[in-house]
Amino acid sequence: LNLVSPRLVFSIGVLITLLLTVLVGLGSVSRQRRSLVVAQQAWLAAIVESSSDGIIGKTLEGIVTSWNKGAEQLFGYTSLEAVGQPLSKLIMPDGYEREKIDILEKISQGEHISSFQTKRHRRDNSLIDVSVTISPIRDETGLIVGASKTVRDITTEKKYRSKNPGAELKSRR
């Protein structure tokens, strides 16, 4: 009758069962990793959103791509109003064009710009002293696609130091 031997059928069955078990296990690990990545991204988003510092994402052309609550409080524009707009038109005072060009050149070359002090204006056009740190944003291939800007209002600290040279400022946090 030329029937397949029971041992061969059993071996093939065991092999198929093992392969299916491995595939199900890999799928489970993949789902767990995906879930972990989503949770980490949500955690990072919560950190950025709850920061009292303005954290702003922008393209290499200077267009705002993200705007946290700290930036809303600092500058007076909501996220809906700021995203899609040129950052320089929103907060850069007249006469600071060279600073903008220098920043974008350095970022496009991959440089991190450590904390520097400058001035920016709010929605009501009042000027504030700020400390700014800027880092390049890279895509998954390592190509620089934008910049992350952290802005802290230092107006109070500057006024305090000008009235009290050499004095230590107590943390307000």
Tab-separated table of N, CA and C in Angstrom:
chain	number	residue	atom	x	y	z
A	1	LEU	N	0.804	-1.209	0.000
A	1	LEU	CA	0.000	0.000	0.000
A	1	LEU	C	0.846	1.273	0.000
A	2	ASN	N	2.132	1.142	0.245
A	2	ASN	CA	3.047	2.291	0.267
A	2	ASN	C	2.589	3.395	1.221
A	3	LEU	N	2.217	3.060	2.425
A	3	LEU	CA	1.797	4.032	3.427
A	3	LEU	C	3.017	4.672	4.079
A	4	VAL	N	2.847	5.926	4.498
A	4	VAL	CA	3.908	6.656	5.183
A	4	VAL	C	4.037	6.059	6.584
A	5	SER	N	5.266	5.920	7.025
A	5	SER	CA	5.475	5.275	8.324
A	5	SER	C	4.930	6.159	9.449
A	6	PRO	N	4.361	5.549	10.478
A	6	PRO	CA	3.837	6.320	11.607
A	6	PRO	C	4.901	7.185	12.275
A	7	ARG	N	6.144	6.704	12.304
A	7	ARG	CA	7.221	7.504	12.910
A	7	ARG	C	7.444	8.807	12.144
A	8	LEU	N	7.411	8.732	10.822
A	8	LEU	CA	7.601	9.919	9.997
A	8	LEU	C	6.451	10.909	10.222
A	9	VAL	N	5.222	10.421	10.259
A	9	VAL	CA	4.067	11.275	10.509
A	9	VAL	C	4.184	11.928	11.888
A	10	PHE	N	4.562	11.146	12.888
A	10	PHE	CA	4.733	11.676	14.244
A	10	PHE	C	5.832	12.738	14.271
A	11	SER	N	6.962	12.466	13.609
A	11	SER	CA	8.086	13.420	13.579
A	11	SER	C	7.678	14.723	12.901
A	12	ILE	N	6.974	14.615	11.797
A	12	ILE	CA	6.526	15.819	11.082
A	12	ILE	C	5.549	16.596	11.971
A	13	GLY	N	4.654	15.888	12.642
A	13	GLY	CA	3.701	16.536	13.544
A	13	GLY	C	4.400	17.274	14.670
A	14	VAL	N	5.418	16.627	15.272
A	14	VAL	CA	6.179	17.269	16.347
A	14	VAL	C	6.911	18.495	15.813
A	15	LEU	N	7.499	18.387	14.635
A	15	LEU	CA	8.231	19.505	14.036
A	15	LEU	C	7.286	20.695	13.764
A	16	ILE	N	6.115	20.408	13.198
A	16	ILE	CA	5.145	21.471	12.922
A	16	ILE	C	4.684	22.115	14.231
A	17	THR	N	4.451	21.293	15.256
A	17	THR	CA	4.041	21.817	16.561
A	17	THR	C	5.120	22.722	17.141
A	18	LEU	N	6.377	22.306	17.054
A	18	LEU	CA	7.485	23.127	17.556
A	18	LEU	C	7.590	24.446	16.794
A	19	LEU	N	7.454	24.391	15.478
A	19	LEU	CA	7.525	25.609	14.669
A	19	LEU	C	6.382	26.567	15.024
A	20	LEU	N	5.176	26.042	15.177
A	20	LEU	CA	4.048	26.887	15.563
A	20	LEU	C	4.251	27.497	16.946
A	21	THR	N	4.814	26.717	17.874
A	21	THR	CA	5.092	27.223	19.214
A	21	THR	C	6.104	28.359	19.157
A	22	VAL	N	7.143	28.201	18.364
A	22	VAL	CA	8.157	29.249	18.212
A	22	VAL	C	7.531	30.503	17.597
A	23	LEU	N	6.712	30.344	16.575
A	23	LEU	CA	6.063	31.497	15.941
A	23	LEU	C	5.138	32.229	16.909
A	24	VAL	N	4.360	31.483	17.679
A	24	VAL	CA	3.477	32.111	18.665
A	24	VAL	C	4.307	32.836	19.725
A	25	GLY	N	5.399	32.217	20.171
A	25	GLY	CA	6.284	32.845	21.158
A	25	GLY	C	6.901	34.124	20.620
A	26	LEU	N	7.369	34.103	19.367
A	26	LEU	CA	7.944	35.306	18.759
A	26	LEU	C	6.897	36.405	18.622
A	27	GLY	N	5.687	36.037	18.248
A	27	GLY	CA	4.603	37.015	18.150
A	27	GLY	C	4.310	37.645	19.493
A	28	SER	N	4.335	36.833	20.543
A	28	SER	CA	4.078	37.339	21.891
A	28	SER	C	5.180	38.302	22.328
A	29	VAL	N	6.423	37.937	22.076
A	29	VAL	CA	7.560	38.805	22.424
A	29	VAL	C	7.474	40.111	21.637
A	30	SER	N	7.109	40.016	20.365
A	30	SER	CA	6.985	41.209	19.530
A	30	SER	C	5.895	42.133	20.068
A	31	ARG	N	4.758	41.575	20.465
A	31	ARG	CA	3.679	42.384	21.038
A	31	ARG	C	4.117	43.035	22.345
A	32	GLN	N	4.857	42.296	23.168
A	32	GLN	CA	5.338	42.848	24.441
A	32	GLN	C	6.304	43.998	24.191
A	33	ARG	N	7.197	43.815	23.233
A	33	ARG	CA	8.158	44.883	22.918
A	33	ARG	C	7.440	46.111	22.380
A	34	ARG	N	6.477	45.894	21.493
A	34	ARG	CA	5.706	47.000	20.937
A	34	ARG	C	4.975	47.740	22.054
A	35	SER	N	4.386	46.992	22.958
A	35	SER	CA	3.681	47.580	24.092
A	35	SER	C	4.633	48.385	24.970
A	36	LEU	N	5.833	47.865	25.187
A	36	LEU	CA	6.837	48.573	25.985
A	36	LEU	C	7.261	49.867	25.303
A	37	VAL	N	7.471	49.828	23.994
A	37	VAL	CA	7.863	51.026	23.253
A	37	VAL	C	6.762	52.080	23.332
A	38	VAL	N	5.517	51.666	23.170
A	38	VAL	CA	4.395	52.606	23.255
A	38	VAL	C	4.327	53.225	24.652
A	39	ALA	N	4.512	52.402	25.682
A	39	ALA	CA	4.484	52.906	27.062
A	39	ALA	C	5.625	53.890	27.304
A	40	GLN	N	6.826	53.586	26.780
A	40	GLN	CA	7.963	54.494	26.948
A	40	GLN	C	7.716	55.819	26.223
A	41	GLN	N	7.144	55.743	25.018
A	41	GLN	CA	6.845	56.965	24.286
A	41	GLN	C	5.806	57.801	25.017
A	42	ALA	N	4.807	57.152	25.588
A	42	ALA	CA	3.795	57.885	26.353
A	42	ALA	C	4.418	58.536	27.583
A	43	TRP	N	5.337	57.829	28.236
A	43	TRP	CA	6.021	58.365	29.415
A	43	TRP	C	6.851	59.601	29.040
A	44	LEU	N	7.599	59.496	27.952
A	44	LEU	CA	8.403	60.637	27.497
A	44	LEU	C	7.511	61.814	27.108
A	45	ALA	N	6.410	61.529	26.448
A	45	ALA	CA	5.482	62.594	26.072
A	45	ALA	C	4.925	63.284	27.313
A	46	ALA	N	4.630	62.503	28.354
A	46	ALA	CA	4.110	63.074	29.597
A	46	ALA	C	5.163	63.956	30.265
A	47	ILE	N	6.424	63.532	30.219
A	47	ILE	CA	7.508	64.332	30.799
A	47	ILE	C	7.622	65.671	30.064
A	48	VAL	N	7.632	65.619	28.746
A	48	VAL	CA	7.755	66.838	27.943
A	48	VAL	C	6.565	67.751	28.189
A	49	GLU	N	5.372	67.175	28.197
A	49	GLU	CA	4.152	67.977	28.338
A	49	GLU	C	4.052	68.630	29.708
A	50	SER	N	4.578	67.975	30.737
A	50	SER	CA	4.443	68.518	32.091
A	50	SER	C	5.598	69.441	32.491
A	51	SER	N	6.584	69.595	31.637
A	51	SER	CA	7.722	70.457	31.952
A	51	SER	C	7.291	71.918	32.016
A	52	SER	N	7.849	72.651	32.967
A	52	SER	CA	7.563	74.085	33.034
A	52	SER	C	8.405	74.860	32.018
A	53	ASP	N	9.440	74.226	31.476
A	53	ASP	CA	10.224	74.842	30.405
A	53	ASP	C	9.478	74.684	29.088
A	54	GLY	N	9.664	75.631	28.204
A	54	GLY	CA	9.106	75.506	26.873
A	54	GLY	C	9.942	74.502	26.096
A	55	ILE	N	9.317	73.462	25.571
A	55	ILE	CA	10.010	72.483	24.747
A	55	ILE	C	9.343	72.513	23.382
A	56	ILE	N	10.139	72.877	22.389
A	56	ILE	CA	9.617	73.152	21.053
A	56	ILE	C	10.365	72.296	20.041
A	57	GLY	N	9.634	71.634	19.161
A	57	GLY	CA	10.234	70.921	18.045
A	57	GLY	C	10.060	71.761	16.801
A	58	LYS	N	11.074	71.757	15.941
A	58	LYS	CA	10.960	72.522	14.698
A	58	LYS	C	11.726	71.821	13.593
A	59	THR	N	11.358	72.108	12.355
A	59	THR	CA	12.059	71.573	11.198
A	59	THR	C	13.350	72.360	10.988
A	60	LEU	N	14.169	71.912	10.059
A	60	LEU	CA	15.395	72.650	9.745
A	60	LEU	C	15.088	73.995	9.081
A	61	GLU	N	13.863	74.160	8.614
A	61	GLU	CA	13.459	75.447	8.038
A	61	GLU	C	12.896	76.376	9.110
A	62	GLY	N	12.793	75.885	10.354
A	62	GLY	CA	12.321	76.720	11.449
A	62	GLY	C	10.820	76.674	11.668
A	63	ILE	N	10.123	75.703	11.073
A	63	ILE	CA	8.672	75.577	11.240
A	63	ILE	C	8.391	74.743	12.489
A	64	VAL	N	7.516	75.225	13.356
A	64	VAL	CA	7.185	74.541	14.609
A	64	VAL	C	6.438	73.238	14.317
A	65	THR	N	6.930	72.150	14.911
A	65	THR	CA	6.276	70.846	14.763
A	65	THR	C	5.669	70.351	16.077
A	66	SER	N	6.157	70.865	17.196
A	66	SER	CA	5.575	70.522	18.499
A	66	SER	C	5.797	71.685	19.454
A	67	TRP	N	4.863	71.790	20.426
A	67	TRP	CA	4.826	72.964	21.310
A	67	TRP	C	4.170	72.500	22.606
A	68	ASN	N	4.926	72.391	23.683
A	68	ASN	CA	4.365	71.836	24.924
A	68	ASN	C	3.647	72.910	25.756
A	69	LYS	N	3.059	72.471	26.868
A	69	LYS	CA	2.330	73.390	27.765
A	69	LYS	C	3.252	74.476	28.319
A	70	GLY	N	4.512	74.112	28.600
A	70	GLY	CA	5.469	75.107	29.088
A	70	GLY	C	5.663	76.231	28.088
A	71	ALA	N	5.728	75.895	26.793
A	71	ALA	CA	5.861	76.916	25.746
A	71	ALA	C	4.592	77.757	25.665
A	72	GLU	N	3.437	77.115	25.856
A	72	GLU	CA	2.179	77.866	25.865
A	72	GLU	C	2.181	78.913	26.969
A	73	GLN	N	2.599	78.500	28.170
A	73	GLN	CA	2.614	79.421	29.304
A	73	GLN	C	3.668	80.505	29.130
A	74	LEU	N	4.806	80.136	28.573
A	74	LEU	CA	5.914	81.071	28.426
A	74	LEU	C	5.637	82.139	27.364
A	75	PHE	N	5.093	81.719	26.222
A	75	PHE	CA	4.953	82.637	25.095
A	75	PHE	C	3.532	83.098	24.804
A	76	GLY	N	2.522	82.410	25.349
A	76	GLY	CA	1.148	82.857	25.170
A	76	GLY	C	0.430	82.318	23.955
A	77	TYR	N	1.079	81.485	23.166
A	77	TYR	CA	0.428	80.852	22.010
A	77	TYR	C	0.050	79.422	22.382
A	78	THR	N	-1.126	78.968	21.954
A	78	THR	CA	-1.487	77.571	22.167
A	78	THR	C	-0.739	76.716	21.158
A	79	SER	N	-0.728	75.430	21.412
A	79	SER	CA	-0.090	74.493	20.499
A	79	SER	C	-0.728	74.581	19.112
A	80	LEU	N	-2.045	74.686	19.069
A	80	LEU	CA	-2.747	74.789	17.781
A	80	LEU	C	-2.332	76.032	16.998
A	81	GLU	N	-2.079	77.116	17.711
A	81	GLU	CA	-1.674	78.355	17.049
A	81	GLU	C	-0.217	78.298	16.586
A	82	ALA	N	0.627	77.593	17.322
A	82	ALA	CA	2.070	77.618	17.039
A	82	ALA	C	2.498	76.585	15.999
A	83	VAL	N	1.957	75.373	16.080
A	83	VAL	CA	2.394	74.311	15.166
A	83	VAL	C	2.078	74.704	13.730
A	84	GLY	N	3.088	74.560	12.877
A	84	GLY	CA	2.954	74.919	11.467
A	84	GLY	C	3.424	76.325	11.153
A	85	GLN	N	3.715	77.115	12.185
A	85	GLN	CA	4.154	78.499	11.993
A	85	GLN	C	5.679	78.594	12.073
A	86	PRO	N	6.284	79.578	11.406
A	86	PRO	CA	7.721	79.811	11.576
A	86	PRO	C	7.992	80.277	13.011
A	87	LEU	N	8.902	79.613	13.697
A	87	LEU	CA	9.214	79.958	15.081
A	87	LEU	C	9.708	81.396	15.195
A	88	SER	N	10.472	81.835	14.208
A	88	SER	CA	11.026	83.191	14.260
A	88	SER	C	9.923	84.254	14.265
A	89	LYS	N	8.827	84.020	13.563
A	89	LYS	CA	7.727	84.994	13.551
A	89	LYS	C	6.973	85.002	14.877
A	90	LEU	N	6.971	83.864	15.569
A	90	LEU	CA	6.243	83.784	16.832
A	90	LEU	C	6.989	84.445	17.981
A	91	ILE	N	8.302	84.165	18.115
A	91	ILE	CA	8.997	84.566	19.351
A	91	ILE	C	10.305	85.328	19.150
A	92	MET	N	10.793	85.457	17.934
A	92	MET	CA	12.094	86.092	17.711
A	92	MET	C	11.940	87.603	17.550
A	93	PRO	N	12.567	88.373	18.442
A	93	PRO	CA	12.488	89.835	18.307
A	93	PRO	C	13.225	90.316	17.058
A	94	ASP	N	12.851	91.486	16.581
A	94	ASP	CA	13.562	92.088	15.453
A	94	ASP	C	15.025	92.271	15.826
A	95	GLY	N	15.900	92.093	14.855
A	95	GLY	CA	17.329	92.268	15.090
A	95	GLY	C	18.046	90.989	15.482
A	96	TYR	N	17.339	89.860	15.569
A	96	TYR	CA	17.948	88.594	15.968
A	96	TYR	C	18.017	87.604	14.800
A	97	GLU	N	17.942	88.110	13.571
A	97	GLU	CA	17.941	87.246	12.393
A	97	GLU	C	19.243	86.452	12.269
A	98	ARG	N	20.370	87.095	12.571
A	98	ARG	CA	21.670	86.415	12.465
A	98	ARG	C	21.736	85.242	13.442
A	99	GLU	N	21.192	85.425	14.639
A	99	GLU	CA	21.164	84.348	15.633
A	99	GLU	C	20.405	83.141	15.081
A	100	LYS	N	19.259	83.402	14.451
A	100	LYS	CA	18.444	82.326	13.866
A	100	LYS	C	19.230	81.576	12.787
A	101	ILE	N	19.889	82.301	11.922
A	101	ILE	CA	20.659	81.679	10.833
A	101	ILE	C	21.797	80.832	11.403
A	102	ASP	N	22.520	81.371	12.387
A	102	ASP	CA	23.621	80.633	13.009
A	102	ASP	C	23.133	79.351	13.674
A	103	ILE	N	22.009	79.430	14.374
A	103	ILE	CA	21.452	78.255	15.055
A	103	ILE	C	21.108	77.171	14.043
A	104	LEU	N	20.383	77.545	12.987
A	104	LEU	CA	19.970	76.545	11.995
A	104	LEU	C	21.173	75.930	11.282
A	105	GLU	N	22.221	76.725	11.033
A	105	GLU	CA	23.444	76.188	10.409
A	105	GLU	C	24.106	75.157	11.318
A	106	LYS	N	24.247	75.499	12.599
A	106	LYS	CA	24.896	74.578	13.541
A	106	LYS	C	24.091	73.300	13.707
A	107	ILE	N	22.786	73.422	13.835
A	107	ILE	CA	21.934	72.243	14.008
A	107	ILE	C	22.003	71.352	12.771
A	108	SER	N	21.965	71.935	11.586
A	108	SER	CA	22.001	71.132	10.362
A	108	SER	C	23.334	70.398	10.208
A	109	GLN	N	24.368	70.860	10.917
A	109	GLN	CA	25.660	70.176	10.916
A	109	GLN	C	25.778	69.170	12.061
A	110	GLY	N	24.699	69.030	12.847
A	110	GLY	CA	24.683	68.043	13.920
A	110	GLY	C	25.187	68.540	15.259
A	111	GLU	N	25.423	69.826	15.388
A	111	GLU	CA	25.932	70.375	16.647
A	111	GLU	C	24.815	70.547	17.666
A	112	HIS	N	25.137	70.288	18.928
A	112	HIS	CA	24.252	70.613	20.042
A	112	HIS	C	24.632	72.021	20.482
A	113	ILE	N	23.657	72.829	20.774
A	113	ILE	CA	23.932	74.184	21.228
A	113	ILE	C	23.589	74.231	22.710
A	114	SER	N	24.639	74.317	23.514
A	114	SER	CA	24.448	74.349	24.961
A	114	SER	C	23.784	75.650	25.371
A	115	SER	N	23.370	75.681	26.582
A	115	SER	CA	22.611	76.800	27.120
A	115	SER	C	23.265	78.143	26.797
A	116	PHE	N	22.497	78.992	26.129
A	116	PHE	CA	22.940	80.366	25.902
A	116	PHE	C	21.795	81.303	26.257
A	117	GLN	N	22.143	82.518	26.614
A	117	GLN	CA	21.134	83.490	27.018
A	117	GLN	C	20.832	84.441	25.872
A	118	THR	N	19.558	84.747	25.721
A	118	THR	CA	19.120	85.646	24.664
A	118	THR	C	17.782	86.251	25.072
A	119	LYS	N	17.147	86.940	24.162
A	119	LYS	CA	15.823	87.510	24.416
A	119	LYS	C	14.833	86.940	23.408
A	120	ARG	N	13.588	86.806	23.845
A	120	ARG	CA	12.495	86.397	22.983
A	120	ARG	C	11.286	87.249	23.354
A	121	HIS	N	10.292	87.265	22.484
A	121	HIS	CA	9.094	88.022	22.851
A	121	HIS	C	7.891	87.098	22.943
A	122	ARG	N	6.981	87.536	23.777
A	122	ARG	CA	5.732	86.806	23.989
A	122	ARG	C	4.704	87.282	22.967
A	123	ARG	N	3.560	86.643	23.026
A	123	ARG	CA	2.454	87.006	22.141
A	123	ARG	C	2.110	88.498	22.263
A	124	ASP	N	2.191	89.037	23.488
A	124	ASP	CA	1.870	90.455	23.714
A	124	ASP	C	3.046	91.382	23.372
A	125	ASN	N	4.093	90.818	22.776
A	125	ASN	CA	5.316	91.527	22.364
A	125	ASN	C	6.204	91.966	23.509
A	126	SER	N	5.898	91.575	24.751
A	126	SER	CA	6.809	91.883	25.852
A	126	SER	C	8.053	91.006	25.716
A	127	LEU	N	9.208	91.596	25.986
A	127	LEU	CA	10.473	90.872	25.887
A	127	LEU	C	10.774	90.146	27.189
A	128	ILE	N	11.338	88.943	27.069
A	128	ILE	CA	11.771	88.181	28.237
A	128	ILE	C	13.190	87.680	27.996
A	129	ASP	N	13.940	87.565	29.076
A	129	ASP	CA	15.263	86.959	29.017
A	129	ASP	C	15.074	85.452	29.137
A	130	VAL	N	15.753	84.709	28.259
A	130	VAL	CA	15.614	83.258	28.269
A	130	VAL	C	16.971	82.578	28.156
A	131	SER	N	17.007	81.355	28.645
A	131	SER	CA	18.138	80.466	28.437
A	131	SER	C	17.651	79.400	27.466
A	132	VAL	N	18.414	79.155	26.406
A	132	VAL	CA	17.986	78.249	25.343
A	132	VAL	C	19.034	77.158	25.136
A	133	THR	N	18.560	75.923	25.012
A	133	THR	CA	19.399	74.792	24.641
A	133	THR	C	18.753	74.138	23.434
A	134	ILE	N	19.567	73.801	22.428
A	134	ILE	CA	19.017	73.246	21.190
A	134	ILE	C	19.799	71.993	20.806
A	135	SER	N	19.063	70.968	20.407
A	135	SER	CA	19.670	69.698	19.977
A	135	SER	C	19.069	69.277	18.644
A	136	PRO	N	19.889	68.647	17.796
A	136	PRO	CA	19.337	68.158	16.526
A	136	PRO	C	18.409	66.967	16.755
A	137	ILE	N	17.409	66.834	15.913
A	137	ILE	CA	16.529	65.667	15.899
A	137	ILE	C	16.893	64.862	14.659
A	138	ARG	N	17.145	63.564	14.861
A	138	ARG	CA	17.521	62.686	13.757
A	138	ARG	C	16.417	61.676	13.480
A	139	ASP	N	16.292	61.290	12.213
A	139	ASP	CA	15.328	60.238	11.890
A	139	ASP	C	15.975	58.875	12.122
A	140	GLU	N	15.253	57.804	11.777
A	140	GLU	CA	15.752	56.454	12.056
A	140	GLU	C	17.034	56.103	11.295
A	141	THR	N	17.351	56.855	10.239
A	141	THR	CA	18.582	56.600	9.485
A	141	THR	C	19.746	57.467	9.961
A	142	GLY	N	19.481	58.380	10.905
A	142	GLY	CA	20.523	59.262	11.417
A	142	GLY	C	20.559	60.623	10.744
A	143	LEU	N	19.696	60.837	9.771
A	143	LEU	CA	19.630	62.111	9.066
A	143	LEU	C	18.993	63.165	9.973
A	144	ILE	N	19.579	64.350	10.014
A	144	ILE	CA	19.044	65.431	10.834
A	144	ILE	C	17.821	66.013	10.119
A	145	VAL	N	16.681	65.987	10.820
A	145	VAL	CA	15.423	66.439	10.219
A	145	VAL	C	14.818	67.637	10.944
A	146	GLY	N	15.384	68.003	12.082
A	146	GLY	CA	14.830	69.116	12.829
A	146	GLY	C	15.636	69.408	14.073
A	147	ALA	N	15.019	70.155	14.977
A	147	ALA	CA	15.696	70.540	16.215
A	147	ALA	C	14.705	70.549	17.365
A	148	SER	N	15.229	70.233	18.534
A	148	SER	CA	14.474	70.322	19.775
A	148	SER	C	15.047	71.494	20.559
A	149	LYS	N	14.167	72.405	20.941
A	149	LYS	CA	14.604	73.620	21.626
A	149	LYS	C	13.951	73.654	23.003
A	150	THR	N	14.782	73.809	24.037
A	150	THR	CA	14.288	73.970	25.402
A	150	THR	C	14.544	75.411	25.813
A	151	VAL	N	13.477	76.092	26.242
A	151	VAL	CA	13.555	77.513	26.559
A	151	VAL	C	13.095	77.721	28.003
A	152	ARG	N	13.912	78.421	28.777
A	152	ARG	CA	13.582	78.711	30.180
A	152	ARG	C	13.612	80.219	30.392
A	153	ASP	N	12.572	80.733	31.017
A	153	ASP	CA	12.497	82.159	31.345
A	153	ASP	C	13.456	82.438	32.502
A	154	ILE	N	14.419	83.341	32.272
A	154	ILE	CA	15.385	83.695	33.324
A	154	ILE	C	15.287	85.176	33.684
A	155	THR	N	14.171	85.800	33.321
A	155	THR	CA	13.984	87.224	33.591
A	155	THR	C	14.125	87.532	35.073
A	156	THR	N	13.453	86.754	35.923
A	156	THR	CA	13.503	86.986	37.370
A	156	THR	C	14.922	86.822	37.898
A	157	GLU	N	15.605	85.774	37.447
A	157	GLU	CA	16.971	85.530	37.908
A	157	GLU	C	17.900	86.669	37.510
A	158	LYS	N	17.741	87.177	36.274
A	158	LYS	CA	18.599	88.274	35.823
A	158	LYS	C	18.343	89.545	36.630
A	159	LYS	N	17.078	89.832	36.925
A	159	LYS	CA	16.759	91.012	37.736
A	159	LYS	C	17.344	90.863	39.135
A	160	TYR	N	17.214	89.687	39.724
A	160	TYR	CA	17.732	89.428	41.067
A	160	TYR	C	19.245	89.610	41.100
A	161	ARG	N	19.925	89.034	40.104
A	161	ARG	CA	21.393	89.120	40.075
A	161	ARG	C	21.862	90.551	39.834
A	162	SER	N	21.111	91.322	39.067
A	162	SER	CA	21.527	92.707	38.822
A	162	SER	C	21.379	93.557	40.095
A	163	LYS	N	20.403	93.206	40.937
A	163	LYS	CA	20.207	93.927	42.192
A	163	LYS	C	21.085	93.391	43.313
A	164	ASN	N	21.499	92.117	43.204
A	164	ASN	CA	22.281	91.456	44.252
A	164	ASN	C	23.482	90.737	43.638
A	165	PRO	N	24.463	91.475	43.140
A	165	PRO	CA	25.613	90.823	42.505
A	165	PRO	C	26.305	89.852	43.461
A	166	GLY	N	26.600	88.671	42.965
A	166	GLY	CA	27.316	87.677	43.759
A	166	GLY	C	26.431	86.839	44.655
A	167	ALA	N	25.164	87.190	44.790
A	167	ALA	CA	24.253	86.433	45.655
A	167	ALA	C	23.766	85.173	44.942
A	168	GLU	N	23.538	84.153	45.720
A	168	GLU	CA	22.989	82.907	45.179
A	168	GLU	C	21.474	83.002	45.112
A	169	LEU	N	20.910	82.562	44.027
A	169	LEU	CA	19.465	82.551	43.864
A	169	LEU	C	18.945	81.204	44.340
A	170	LYS	N	17.982	81.226	45.254
A	170	LYS	CA	17.400	79.982	45.742
A	170	LYS	C	16.496	79.390	44.676
A	171	SER	N	16.521	78.072	44.574
A	171	SER	CA	15.696	77.391	43.585
A	171	SER	C	14.228	77.609	43.886
A	172	ARG	N	13.439	77.816	42.833
A	172	ARG	CA	12.002	77.990	43.014
A	172	ARG	C	11.268	76.694	42.741
A	173	ARG	N	11.965	75.625	42.608
A	173	ARG	CA	11.335	74.325	42.314
A	173	ARG	C	11.242	73.494	43.548
